Amino acid sequence: MPATSPVILILGSGPNVGQHVARAFAAKGYKVALASRSLKEEESTAGQLSISSDLSDPDTIVMVFSKVKALLGIPSVVLYNAGAASQNDKDDPLSLPLIEFTRDLNINTVTAFVAAQQAILGFKQLPDSASKTFIYTGNILNTTTIAPLMSLGVGKSATAHMIQSAASAYQDRGFKFYYSDERKADGSAAYFDISGEAHGKFYAELAEHKLQGPWQQTFVKGIGYKRFPAN
């Protein structure tokens, strides 16, 4: 079952952050499991497992973790990199249809919660030397608002609170939880200019740390972690 190489599970394996993180960890000797709706399991290779999974359905997560454990081993690093944003009327945010709000909340928060639960179950079975790191790709919306992205902000804010709670509760057991947020050097949001390569490098560094650092990991490309005042 478990291989000697450590395993990273990336939930939400987009072409930017997800793929760059996969390459960064593979370069450090990790076996990589990717899960997203667009993947085809027959495209899996010896070092990279592809799993088709609809992350709008939280019930799929247990299956994903079970498959990774059976085929690669227990993941010592779990990255939740999925996100959903249904645009709303900026002058009437509560007009967003419930079905869209619920879907976004599932992807941004509920499925992330189940993934964190499953990660904990695995961490408890790993040796002390394992990384035991859960990272959530966030953004600036846990500290500010963007008028037409209300549902995304709700999800990021809720999950930021979950990550903060987990980071505090589990640090004495060696389990690390991080909410990441790439910024520009002046502290403003990176928006669509986020760097997948910078995420890969930064996430690999977070995984190598032995102790829990600040739960909210605001970072700048080429610099790394940088603390910014809340907006």
JSON list of C-alpha atoms in Angstrom, two decimals:
[
{"chain": "A", "resi": 1, "resn": "MET", "atom": "CA", "xyz": [0.00, 0.00, 0.00]},
{"chain": "A", "resi": 2, "resn": "PRO", "atom": "CA", "xyz": [2.00, 3.06, 1.12]},
{"chain": "A", "resi": 3, "resn": "ALA", "atom": "CA", "xyz": [5.15, 3.67, -0.87]},
{"chain": "A", "resi": 4, "resn": "THR", "atom": "CA", "xyz": [8.41, 4.95, 0.58]},
{"chain": "A", "resi": 5, "resn": "SER", "atom": "CA", "xyz": [7.98, 8.27, -1.24]},
{"chain": "A", "resi": 6, "resn": "PRO", "atom": "CA", "xyz": [5.78, 10.91, 0.43]},
{"chain": "A", "resi": 7, "resn": "VAL", "atom": "CA", "xyz": [2.46, 11.69, -1.21]},
{"chain": "A", "resi": 8, "resn": "ILE", "atom": "CA", "xyz": [0.73, 14.99, -1.98]},
{"chain": "A", "resi": 9, "resn": "LEU", "atom": "CA", "xyz": [-2.96, 15.14, -2.86]},
{"chain": "A", "resi": 10, "resn": "ILE", "atom": "CA", "xyz": [-4.02, 18.19, -4.87]},
{"chain": "A", "resi": 11, "resn": "LEU", "atom": "CA", "xyz": [-7.77, 18.78, -4.93]},
{"chain": "A", "resi": 12, "resn": "GLY", "atom": "CA", "xyz": [-8.48, 21.13, -7.81]},
{"chain": "A", "resi": 13, "resn": "SER", "atom": "CA", "xyz": [-5.64, 20.66, -10.28]},
{"chain": "A", "resi": 14, "resn": "GLY", "atom": "CA", "xyz": [-5.89, 23.64, -12.60]},
{"chain": "A", "resi": 15, "resn": "PRO", "atom": "CA", "xyz": [-3.26, 24.45, -15.25]},
{"chain": "A", "resi": 16, "resn": "ASN", "atom": "CA", "xyz": [-1.65, 27.24, -13.21]},
{"chain": "A", "resi": 17, "resn": "VAL", "atom": "CA", "xyz": [-1.34, 26.70, -9.46]},
{"chain": "A", "resi": 18, "resn": "GLY", "atom": "CA", "xyz": [-2.29, 23.02, -9.39]},
{"chain": "A", "resi": 19, "resn": "GLN", "atom": "CA", "xyz": [0.13, 21.91, -12.09]},
{"chain": "A", "resi": 20, "resn": "HIS", "atom": "CA", "xyz": [3.03, 24.03, -10.83]},
{"chain": "A", "resi": 21, "resn": "VAL", "atom": "CA", "xyz": [2.56, 22.70, -7.30]},
{"chain": "A", "resi": 22, "resn": "ALA", "atom": "CA", "xyz": [2.50, 19.15, -8.67]},
{"chain": "A", "resi": 23, "resn": "ARG", "atom": "CA", "xyz": [5.79, 19.72, -10.48]},
{"chain": "A", "resi": 24, "resn": "ALA", "atom": "CA", "xyz": [7.42, 21.36, -7.45]},
{"chain": "A", "resi": 25, "resn": "PHE", "atom": "CA", "xyz": [6.57, 18.47, -5.16]},
{"chain": "A", "resi": 26, "resn": "ALA", "atom": "CA", "xyz": [7.42, 15.82, -7.74]},
{"chain": "A", "resi": 27, "resn": "ALA", "atom": "CA", "xyz": [10.87, 17.41, -8.00]},
{"chain": "A", "resi": 28, "resn": "LYS", "atom": "CA", "xyz": [11.26, 16.82, -4.26]},
{"chain": "A", "resi": 29, "resn": "GLY", "atom": "CA", "xyz": [10.46, 13.13, -4.57]},
{"chain": "A", "resi": 30, "resn": "TYR", "atom": "CA", "xyz": [6.72, 13.19, -3.85]},
{"chain": "A", "resi": 31, "resn": "LYS", "atom": "CA", "xyz": [4.20, 11.01, -5.60]},
{"chain": "A", "resi": 32, "resn": "VAL", "atom": "CA", "xyz": [1.35, 13.19, -6.78]},
{"chain": "A", "resi": 33, "resn": "ALA", "atom": "CA", "xyz": [-2.40, 12.58, -6.76]},
{"chain": "A", "resi": 34, "resn": "LEU", "atom": "CA", "xyz": [-4.59, 15.04, -8.64]},
{"chain": "A", "resi": 35, "resn": "ALA", "atom": "CA", "xyz": [-8.37, 15.29, -8.32]},
{"chain": "A", "resi": 36, "resn": "SER", "atom": "CA", "xyz": [-10.71, 17.40, -10.40]},
{"chain": "A", "resi": 37, "resn": "ARG", "atom": "CA", "xyz": [-13.75, 16.99, -12.61]},
{"chain": "A", "resi": 38, "resn": "SER", "atom": "CA", "xyz": [-11.80, 17.34, -15.87]},
{"chain": "A", "resi": 39, "resn": "LEU", "atom": "CA", "xyz": [-9.26, 14.60, -15.19]},
{"chain": "A", "resi": 40, "resn": "LYS", "atom": "CA", "xyz": [-9.33, 11.16, -16.78]},
{"chain": "A", "resi": 41, "resn": "GLU", "atom": "CA", "xyz": [-8.14, 8.32, -14.60]},
{"chain": "A", "resi": 42, "resn": "GLU", "atom": "CA", "xyz": [-6.67, 6.46, -17.56]},
{"chain": "A", "resi": 43, "resn": "GLU", "atom": "CA", "xyz": [-4.14, 9.31, -17.90]},
{"chain": "A", "resi": 44, "resn": "SER", "atom": "CA", "xyz": [-2.49, 8.31, -14.61]},
{"chain": "A", "resi": 45, "resn": "THR", "atom": "CA", "xyz": [1.22, 7.50, -14.67]},
{"chain": "A", "resi": 46, "resn": "ALA", "atom": "CA", "xyz": [3.57, 5.70, -12.26]},
{"chain": "A", "resi": 47, "resn": "GLY", "atom": "CA", "xyz": [4.28, 8.93, -10.40]},
{"chain": "A", "resi": 48, "resn": "GLN", "atom": "CA", "xyz": [1.03, 10.81, -10.86]},
{"chain": "A", "resi": 49, "resn": "LEU", "atom": "CA", "xyz": [-2.46, 9.55, -10.12]},
{"chain": "A", "resi": 50, "resn": "SER", "atom": "CA", "xyz": [-5.39, 11.30, -11.80]},
{"chain": "A", "resi": 51, "resn": "ILE", "atom": "CA", "xyz": [-8.82, 11.03, -10.19]},
{"chain": "A", "resi": 52, "resn": "SER", "atom": "CA", "xyz": [-12.06, 12.32, -11.68]},
{"chain": "A", "resi": 53, "resn": "SER", "atom": "CA", "xyz": [-14.01, 14.05, -8.91]},
{"chain": "A", "resi": 54, "resn": "ASP", "atom": "CA", "xyz": [-16.72, 16.71, -8.79]},
{"chain": "A", "resi": 55, "resn": "LEU", "atom": "CA", "xyz": [-15.71, 18.91, -5.86]},
{"chain": "A", "resi": 56, "resn": "SER", "atom": "CA", "xyz": [-19.15, 20.49, -5.71]},
{"chain": "A", "resi": 57, "resn": "ASP", "atom": "CA", "xyz": [-20.19, 17.19, -4.09]},
{"chain": "A", "resi": 58, "resn": "PRO", "atom": "CA", "xyz": [-18.54, 16.85, -0.65]},
{"chain": "A", "resi": 59, "resn": "ASP", "atom": "CA", "xyz": [-19.47, 13.16, -0.53]},
{"chain": "A", "resi": 60, "resn": "THR", "atom": "CA", "xyz": [-16.86, 12.36, -3.21]},
{"chain": "A", "resi": 61, "resn": "ILE", "atom": "CA", "xyz": [-13.94, 13.28, -0.97]},
{"chain": "A", "resi": 62, "resn": "VAL", "atom": "CA", "xyz": [-13.86, 10.08, 1.11]},
{"chain": "A", "resi": 63, "resn": "MET", "atom": "CA", "xyz": [-13.63, 8.09, -2.13]},
{"chain": "A", "resi": 64, "resn": "VAL", "atom": "CA", "xyz": [-10.74, 10.26, -3.34]},
{"chain": "A", "resi": 65, "resn": "PHE", "atom": "CA", "xyz": [-8.74, 9.78, -0.13]},
{"chain": "A", "resi": 66, "resn": "SER", "atom": "CA", "xyz": [-9.43, 6.04, -0.12]},
{"chain": "A", "resi": 67, "resn": "LYS", "atom": "CA", "xyz": [-8.21, 5.69, -3.69]},
{"chain": "A", "resi": 68, "resn": "VAL", "atom": "CA", "xyz": [-5.05, 7.68, -3.02]},
{"chain": "A", "resi": 69, "resn": "LYS", "atom": "CA", "xyz": [-4.28, 5.63, 0.09]},
{"chain": "A", "resi": 70, "resn": "ALA", "atom": "CA", "xyz": [-4.77, 2.35, -1.78]},
{"chain": "A", "resi": 71, "resn": "LEU", "atom": "CA", "xyz": [-2.73, 3.28, -4.85]},
{"chain": "A", "resi": 72, "resn": "LEU", "atom": "CA", "xyz": [-0.03, 5.67, -3.58]},
{"chain": "A", "resi": 73, "resn": "GLY", "atom": "CA", "xyz": [-0.19, 5.81, 0.20]},
{"chain": "A", "resi": 74, "resn": "ILE", "atom": "CA", "xyz": [-1.51, 8.23, 2.82]},
{"chain": "A", "resi": 75, "resn": "PRO", "atom": "CA", "xyz": [-0.98, 11.83, 1.72]},
{"chain": "A", "resi": 76, "resn": "SER", "atom": "CA", "xyz": [1.26, 13.79, 4.06]},
{"chain": "A", "resi": 77, "resn": "VAL", "atom": "CA", "xyz": [0.46, 17.03, 2.22]},
{"chain": "A", "resi": 78, "resn": "VAL", "atom": "CA", "xyz": [-3.06, 17.95, 1.12]},
{"chain": "A", "resi": 79, "resn": "LEU", "atom": "CA", "xyz": [-3.67, 21.01, -1.03]},
{"chain": "A", "resi": 80, "resn": "TYR", "atom": "CA", "xyz": [-7.20, 22.30, -1.49]},
{"chain": "A", "resi": 81, "resn": "ASN", "atom": "CA", "xyz": [-6.92, 24.38, -4.64]},
{"chain": "A", "resi": 82, "resn": "ALA", "atom": "CA", "xyz": [-10.53, 24.45, -5.88]},
{"chain": "A", "resi": 83, "resn": "GLY", "atom": "CA", "xyz": [-12.66, 27.57, -6.05]},
{"chain": "A", "resi": 84, "resn": "ALA", "atom": "CA", "xyz": [-15.99, 28.74, -7.43]},
{"chain": "A", "resi": 85, "resn": "ALA", "atom": "CA", "xyz": [-17.35, 32.22, -8.03]},
{"chain": "A", "resi": 86, "resn": "SER", "atom": "CA", "xyz": [-20.81, 32.96, -9.39]},
{"chain": "A", "resi": 87, "resn": "GLN", "atom": "CA", "xyz": [-21.04, 36.63, -10.25]},
{"chain": "A", "resi": 88, "resn": "ASN", "atom": "CA", "xyz": [-23.86, 38.55, -8.62]},
{"chain": "A", "resi": 89, "resn": "ASP", "atom": "CA", "xyz": [-25.44, 41.95, -9.21]},
{"chain": "A", "resi": 90, "resn": "LYS", "atom": "CA", "xyz": [-23.09, 44.28, -7.31]},
{"chain": "A", "resi": 91, "resn": "ASP", "atom": "CA", "xyz": [-26.03, 46.42, -6.25]},
{"chain": "A", "resi": 92, "resn": "ASP", "atom": "CA", "xyz": [-28.16, 43.46, -5.21]},
{"chain": "A", "resi": 93, "resn": "PRO", "atom": "CA", "xyz": [-25.85, 40.68, -3.95]},
{"chain": "A", "resi": 94, "resn": "LEU", "atom": "CA", "xyz": [-28.61, 38.75, -2.21]},
{"chain": "A", "resi": 95, "resn": "SER", "atom": "CA", "xyz": [-30.38, 38.21, -5.52]},
{"chain": "A", "resi": 96, "resn": "LEU", "atom": "CA", "xyz": [-27.92, 35.39, -6.31]},
{"chain": "A", "resi": 97, "resn": "PRO", "atom": "CA", "xyz": [-29.94, 32.18, -6.85]},
{"chain": "A", "resi": 98, "resn": "LEU", "atom": "CA", "xyz": [-29.70, 29.76, -3.95]},
{"chain": "A", "resi": 99, "resn": "ILE", "atom": "CA", "xyz": [-28.58, 26.92, -6.21]},
{"chain": "A", "resi": 100, "resn": "GLU", "atom": "CA", "xyz": [-25.52, 28.94, -7.27]},
{"chain": "A", "resi": 101, "resn": "PHE", "atom": "CA", "xyz": [-24.76, 30.12, -3.74]},
{"chain": "A", "resi": 102, "resn": "THR", "atom": "CA", "xyz": [-24.97, 26.54, -2.42]},
{"chain": "A", "resi": 103, "resn": "ARG", "atom": "CA", "xyz": [-22.75, 25.16, -5.20]},
{"chain": "A", "resi": 104, "resn": "ASP", "atom": "CA", "xyz": [-20.11, 27.81, -4.55]},
{"chain": "A", "resi": 105, "resn": "LEU", "atom": "CA", "xyz": [-20.24, 27.27, -0.79]},
{"chain": "A", "resi": 106, "resn": "ASN", "atom": "CA", "xyz": [-19.80, 23.53, -1.29]},
{"chain": "A", "resi": 107, "resn": "ILE", "atom": "CA", "xyz": [-16.71, 23.99, -3.45]},
{"chain": "A", "resi": 108, "resn": "ASN", "atom": "CA", "xyz": [-15.17, 26.83, -1.45]},
{"chain": "A", "resi": 109, "resn": "THR", "atom": "CA", "xyz": [-15.91, 25.57, 2.06]},
{"chain": "A", "resi": 110, "resn": "VAL", "atom": "CA", "xyz": [-17.92, 22.38, 2.66]},
{"chain": "A", "resi": 111, "resn": "THR", "atom": "CA", "xyz": [-15.80, 20.09, 0.50]},
{"chain": "A", "resi": 112, "resn": "ALA", "atom": "CA", "xyz": [-12.67, 21.72, 1.93]},
{"chain": "A", "resi": 113, "resn": "PHE", "atom": "CA", "xyz": [-13.97, 20.90, 5.42]},
{"chain": "A", "resi": 114, "resn": "VAL", "atom": "CA", "xyz": [-14.42, 17.22, 4.52]},
{"chain": "A", "resi": 115, "resn": "ALA", "atom": "CA", "xyz": [-10.96, 17.18, 2.94]},
{"chain": "A", "resi": 116, "resn": "ALA", "atom": "CA", "xyz": [-9.45, 18.59, 6.14]},
{"chain": "A", "resi": 117, "resn": "GLN", "atom": "CA", "xyz": [-11.24, 15.91, 8.17]},
{"chain": "A", "resi": 118, "resn": "GLN", "atom": "CA", "xyz": [-9.87, 13.18, 5.91]},
{"chain": "A", "resi": 119, "resn": "ALA", "atom": "CA", "xyz": [-6.41, 14.72, 6.01]},
{"chain": "A", "resi": 120, "resn": "ILE", "atom": "CA", "xyz": [-6.44, 14.57, 9.83]},
{"chain": "A", "resi": 121, "resn": "LEU", "atom": "CA", "xyz": [-7.39, 10.88, 9.78]},
{"chain": "A", "resi": 122, "resn": "GLY", "atom": "CA", "xyz": [-4.39, 10.22, 7.57]},
{"chain": "A", "resi": 123, "resn": "PHE", "atom": "CA", "xyz": [-1.99, 12.42, 9.52]},
{"chain": "A", "resi": 124, "resn": "LYS", "atom": "CA", "xyz": [-2.71, 10.40, 12.66]},
{"chain": "A", "resi": 125, "resn": "GLN", "atom": "CA", "xyz": [-1.37, 7.29, 10.91]},
{"chain": "A", "resi": 126, "resn": "LEU", "atom": "CA", "xyz": [1.84, 8.86, 9.61]},
{"chain": "A", "resi": 127, "resn": "PRO", "atom": "CA", "xyz": [5.23, 8.84, 11.36]},
{"chain": "A", "resi": 128, "resn": "ASP", "atom": "CA", "xyz": [6.50, 11.92, 13.18]},
{"chain": "A", "resi": 129, "resn": "SER", "atom": "CA", "xyz": [8.87, 12.65, 10.30]},
{"chain": "A", "resi": 130, "resn": "ALA", "atom": "CA", "xyz": [6.01, 13.19, 7.82]},
{"chain": "A", "resi": 131, "resn": "SER", "atom": "CA", "xyz": [5.05, 16.72, 6.79]},
{"chain": "A", "resi": 132, "resn": "LYS", "atom": "CA", "xyz": [1.36, 16.55, 7.84]},
{"chain": "A", "resi": 133, "resn": "THR", "atom": "CA", "xyz": [0.44, 19.80, 6.10]},
{"chain": "A", "resi": 134, "resn": "PHE", "atom": "CA", "xyz": [-2.94, 21.04, 4.81]},
{"chain": "A", "resi": 135, "resn": "ILE", "atom": "CA", "xyz": [-2.89, 24.11, 2.55]},
{"chain": "A", "resi": 136, "resn": "TYR", "atom": "CA", "xyz": [-5.91, 26.01, 1.25]},
{"chain": "A", "resi": 137, "resn": "THR", "atom": "CA", "xyz": [-5.42, 28.33, -1.70]},
{"chain": "A", "resi": 138, "resn": "GLY", "atom": "CA", "xyz": [-7.22, 31.47, -0.64]},
{"chain": "A", "resi": 139, "resn": "ASN", "atom": "CA", "xyz": [-7.19, 35.09, -1.67]},
{"chain": "A", "resi": 140, "resn": "ILE", "atom": "CA", "xyz": [-7.75, 38.54, -0.22]},
{"chain": "A", "resi": 141, "resn": "LEU", "atom": "CA", "xyz": [-11.52, 38.05, 0.14]},
{"chain": "A", "resi": 142, "resn": "ASN", "atom": "CA", "xyz": [-11.30, 36.95, 3.76]},
{"chain": "A", "resi": 143, "resn": "THR", "atom": "CA", "xyz": [-10.24, 40.51, 4.64]},
{"chain": "A", "resi": 144, "resn": "THR", "atom": "CA", "xyz": [-12.10, 42.63, 2.09]},
{"chain": "A", "resi": 145, "resn": "THR", "atom": "CA", "xyz": [-15.07, 42.53, -0.30]},
{"chain": "A", "resi": 146, "resn": "ILE", "atom": "CA", "xyz": [-15.41, 42.61, -4.07]},
{"chain": "A", "resi": 147, "resn": "ALA", "atom": "CA", "xyz": [-18.97, 43.63, -4.89]},
{"chain": "A", "resi": 148, "resn": "PRO", "atom": "CA", "xyz": [-19.84, 41.08, -7.62]},
{"chain": "A", "resi": 149, "resn": "LEU", "atom": "CA", "xyz": [-18.12, 38.14, -5.88]},
{"chain": "A", "resi": 150, "resn": "MET", "atom": "CA", "xyz": [-20.17, 37.80, -2.72]},
{"chain": "A", "resi": 151, "resn": "SER", "atom": "CA", "xyz": [-20.39, 33.99, -2.72]},
{"chain": "A", "resi": 152, "resn": "LEU", "atom": "CA", "xyz": [-16.65, 33.59, -3.24]},
{"chain": "A", "resi": 153, "resn": "GLY", "atom": "CA", "xyz": [-15.97, 35.96, -0.36]},
{"chain": "A", "resi": 154, "resn": "VAL", "atom": "CA", "xyz": [-18.37, 34.08, 1.91]},
{"chain": "A", "resi": 155, "resn": "GLY", "atom": "CA", "xyz": [-16.59, 30.81, 1.14]},
{"chain": "A", "resi": 156, "resn": "LYS", "atom": "CA", "xyz": [-13.06, 32.17, 1.53]},
{"chain": "A", "resi": 157, "resn": "SER", "atom": "CA", "xyz": [-13.96, 33.90, 4.80]},
{"chain": "A", "resi": 158, "resn": "ALA", "atom": "CA", "xyz": [-15.61, 30.79, 6.25]},
{"chain": "A", "resi": 159, "resn": "THR", "atom": "CA", "xyz": [-12.71, 28.55, 5.30]},
{"chain": "A", "resi": 160, "resn": "ALA", "atom": "CA", "xyz": [-10.15, 31.04, 6.61]},
{"chain": "A", "resi": 161, "resn": "HIS", "atom": "CA", "xyz": [-11.89, 30.77, 9.99]},
{"chain": "A", "resi": 162, "resn": "MET", "atom": "CA", "xyz": [-11.77, 26.98, 9.77]},
{"chain": "A", "resi": 163, "resn": "ILE", "atom": "CA", "xyz": [-8.06, 27.03, 8.93]},
{"chain": "A", "resi": 164, "resn": "GLN", "atom": "CA", "xyz": [-7.31, 29.42, 11.79]},
{"chain": "A", "resi": 165, "resn": "SER", "atom": "CA", "xyz": [-9.18, 27.17, 14.22]},
{"chain": "A", "resi": 166, "resn": "ALA", "atom": "CA", "xyz": [-7.43, 24.04, 12.98]},
{"chain": "A", "resi": 167, "resn": "ALA", "atom": "CA", "xyz": [-3.97, 25.64, 13.04]},
{"chain": "A", "resi": 168, "resn": "SER", "atom": "CA", "xyz": [-4.44, 26.52, 16.69]},
{"chain": "A", "resi": 169, "resn": "ALA", "atom": "CA", "xyz": [-6.03, 23.24, 17.75]},
{"chain": "A", "resi": 170, "resn": "TYR", "atom": "CA", "xyz": [-3.68, 20.77, 16.06]},
{"chain": "A", "resi": 171, "resn": "GLN", "atom": "CA", "xyz": [-0.28, 22.45, 16.18]},
{"chain": "A", "resi": 172, "resn": "ASP", "atom": "CA", "xyz": [0.78, 20.54, 19.28]},
{"chain": "A", "resi": 173, "resn": "ARG", "atom": "CA", "xyz": [0.18, 17.30, 17.36]},
{"chain": "A", "resi": 174, "resn": "GLY", "atom": "CA", "xyz": [2.39, 18.37, 14.49]},
{"chain": "A", "resi": 175, "resn": "PHE", "atom": "CA", "xyz": [-0.45, 19.00, 12.03]},
{"chain": "A", "resi": 176, "resn": "LYS", "atom": "CA", "xyz": [-0.06, 22.26, 10.07]},
{"chain": "A", "resi": 177, "resn": "PHE", "atom": "CA", "xyz": [-2.89, 24.24, 8.47]},
{"chain": "A", "resi": 178, "resn": "TYR", "atom": "CA", "xyz": [-2.42, 27.21, 6.16]},
{"chain": "A", "resi": 179, "resn": "TYR", "atom": "CA", "xyz": [-4.58, 29.69, 4.25]},
{"chain": "A", "resi": 180, "resn": "SER", "atom": "CA", "xyz": [-2.42, 31.09, 1.46]},
{"chain": "A", "resi": 181, "resn": "ASP", "atom": "CA", "xyz": [-2.93, 34.39, -0.34]},
{"chain": "A", "resi": 182, "resn": "GLU", "atom": "CA", "xyz": [-0.54, 35.71, -3.00]},
{"chain": "A", "resi": 183, "resn": "ARG", "atom": "CA", "xyz": [-0.22, 39.49, -2.91]},
{"chain": "A", "resi": 184, "resn": "LYS", "atom": "CA", "xyz": [1.67, 42.16, -4.78]},
{"chain": "A", "resi": 185, "resn": "ALA", "atom": "CA", "xyz": [4.60, 43.77, -2.97]},
{"chain": "A", "resi": 186, "resn": "ASP", "atom": "CA", "xyz": [2.40, 46.66, -1.81]},
{"chain": "A", "resi": 187, "resn": "GLY", "atom": "CA", "xyz": [-0.09, 44.28, -0.20]},
{"chain": "A", "resi": 188, "resn": "SER", "atom": "CA", "xyz": [-2.76, 44.61, -2.86]},
{"chain": "A", "resi": 189, "resn": "ALA", "atom": "CA", "xyz": [-4.43, 41.53, -4.34]},
{"chain": "A", "resi": 190, "resn": "ALA", "atom": "CA", "xyz": [-2.64, 39.64, -7.10]},
{"chain": "A", "resi": 191, "resn": "TYR", "atom": "CA", "xyz": [-6.01, 38.87, -8.76]},
{"chain": "A", "resi": 192, "resn": "PHE", "atom": "CA", "xyz": [-5.42, 37.23, -12.15]},
{"chain": "A", "resi": 193, "resn": "ASP", "atom": "CA", "xyz": [-1.66, 37.81, -12.00]},
{"chain": "A", "resi": 194, "resn": "ILE", "atom": "CA", "xyz": [-1.02, 34.99, -9.53]},
{"chain": "A", "resi": 195, "resn": "SER", "atom": "CA", "xyz": [2.08, 32.94, -10.25]},
{"chain": "A", "resi": 196, "resn": "GLY", "atom": "CA", "xyz": [1.69, 29.19, -10.31]},
{"chain": "A", "resi": 197, "resn": "GLU", "atom": "CA", "xyz": [5.47, 28.82, -10.10]},
{"chain": "A", "resi": 198, "resn": "ALA", "atom": "CA", "xyz": [5.61, 31.01, -6.98]},
{"chain": "A", "resi": 199, "resn": "HIS", "atom": "CA", "xyz": [2.84, 28.95, -5.40]},
{"chain": "A", "resi": 200, "resn": "GLY", "atom": "CA", "xyz": [4.73, 25.73, -6.07]},
{"chain": "A", "resi": 201, "resn": "LYS", "atom": "CA", "xyz": [7.93, 27.02, -4.50]},
{"chain": "A", "resi": 202, "resn": "PHE", "atom": "CA", "xyz": [6.14, 28.55, -1.51]},
{"chain": "A", "resi": 203, "resn": "TYR", "atom": "CA", "xyz": [3.94, 25.53, -0.80]},
{"chain": "A", "resi": 204, "resn": "ALA", "atom": "CA", "xyz": [6.96, 23.20, -0.90]},
{"chain": "A", "resi": 205, "resn": "GLU", "atom": "CA", "xyz": [8.65, 25.44, 1.68]},
{"chain": "A", "resi": 206, "resn": "LEU", "atom": "CA", "xyz": [5.57, 25.38, 3.92]},
{"chain": "A", "resi": 207, "resn": "ALA", "atom": "CA", "xyz": [5.52, 21.59, 3.77]},
{"chain": "A", "resi": 208, "resn": "GLU", "atom": "CA", "xyz": [9.15, 21.41, 4.86]},
{"chain": "A", "resi": 209, "resn": "HIS", "atom": "CA", "xyz": [8.64, 23.51, 8.00]},
{"chain": "A", "resi": 210, "resn": "LYS", "atom": "CA", "xyz": [8.54, 21.39, 11.12]},
{"chain": "A", "resi": 211, "resn": "LEU", "atom": "CA", "xyz": [6.35, 23.76, 13.14]},
{"chain": "A", "resi": 212, "resn": "GLN", "atom": "CA", "xyz": [3.11, 25.59, 12.44]},
{"chain": "A", "resi": 213, "resn": "GLY", "atom": "CA", "xyz": [3.72, 29.09, 11.15]},
{"chain": "A", "resi": 214, "resn": "PRO", "atom": "CA", "xyz": [1.18, 31.91, 10.87]},
{"chain": "A", "resi": 215, "resn": "TRP", "atom": "CA", "xyz": [-2.06, 30.35, 9.67]},
{"chain": "A", "resi": 216, "resn": "GLN", "atom": "CA", "xyz": [-2.63, 33.13, 7.13]},
{"chain": "A", "resi": 217, "resn": "GLN", "atom": "CA", "xyz": [0.24, 32.94, 4.69]},
{"chain": "A", "resi": 218, "resn": "THR", "atom": "CA", "xyz": [0.22, 36.12, 2.65]},
{"chain": "A", "resi": 219, "resn": "PHE", "atom": "CA", "xyz": [3.16, 35.90, 0.29]},
{"chain": "A", "resi": 220, "resn": "VAL", "atom": "CA", "xyz": [4.81, 37.80, -2.56]},
{"chain": "A", "resi": 221, "resn": "LYS", "atom": "CA", "xyz": [6.45, 36.27, -5.62]},
{"chain": "A", "resi": 222, "resn": "GLY", "atom": "CA", "xyz": [10.22, 36.25, -5.22]},
{"chain": "A", "resi": 223, "resn": "ILE", "atom": "CA", "xyz": [9.99, 37.25, -1.54]},
{"chain": "A", "resi": 224, "resn": "GLY", "atom": "CA", "xyz": [7.90, 34.64, 0.24]},
{"chain": "A", "resi": 225, "resn": "TYR", "atom": "CA", "xyz": [5.86, 35.24, 3.38]},
{"chain": "A", "resi": 226, "resn": "LYS", "atom": "CA", "xyz": [5.11, 38.88, 4.13]},
{"chain": "A", "resi": 227, "resn": "ARG", "atom": "CA", "xyz": [2.68, 40.03, 6.79]},
{"chain": "A", "resi": 228, "resn": "PHE", "atom": "CA", "xyz": [0.27, 42.74, 5.72]},
{"chain": "A", "resi": 229, "resn": "PRO", "atom": "CA", "xyz": [-2.18, 44.64, 7.95]},
{"chain": "A", "resi": 230, "resn": "ALA", "atom": "CA", "xyz": [-5.81, 43.58, 7.58]},
{"chain": "A", "resi": 231, "resn": "ASN", "atom": "CA", "xyz": [-7.82, 45.84, 5.30]}
]
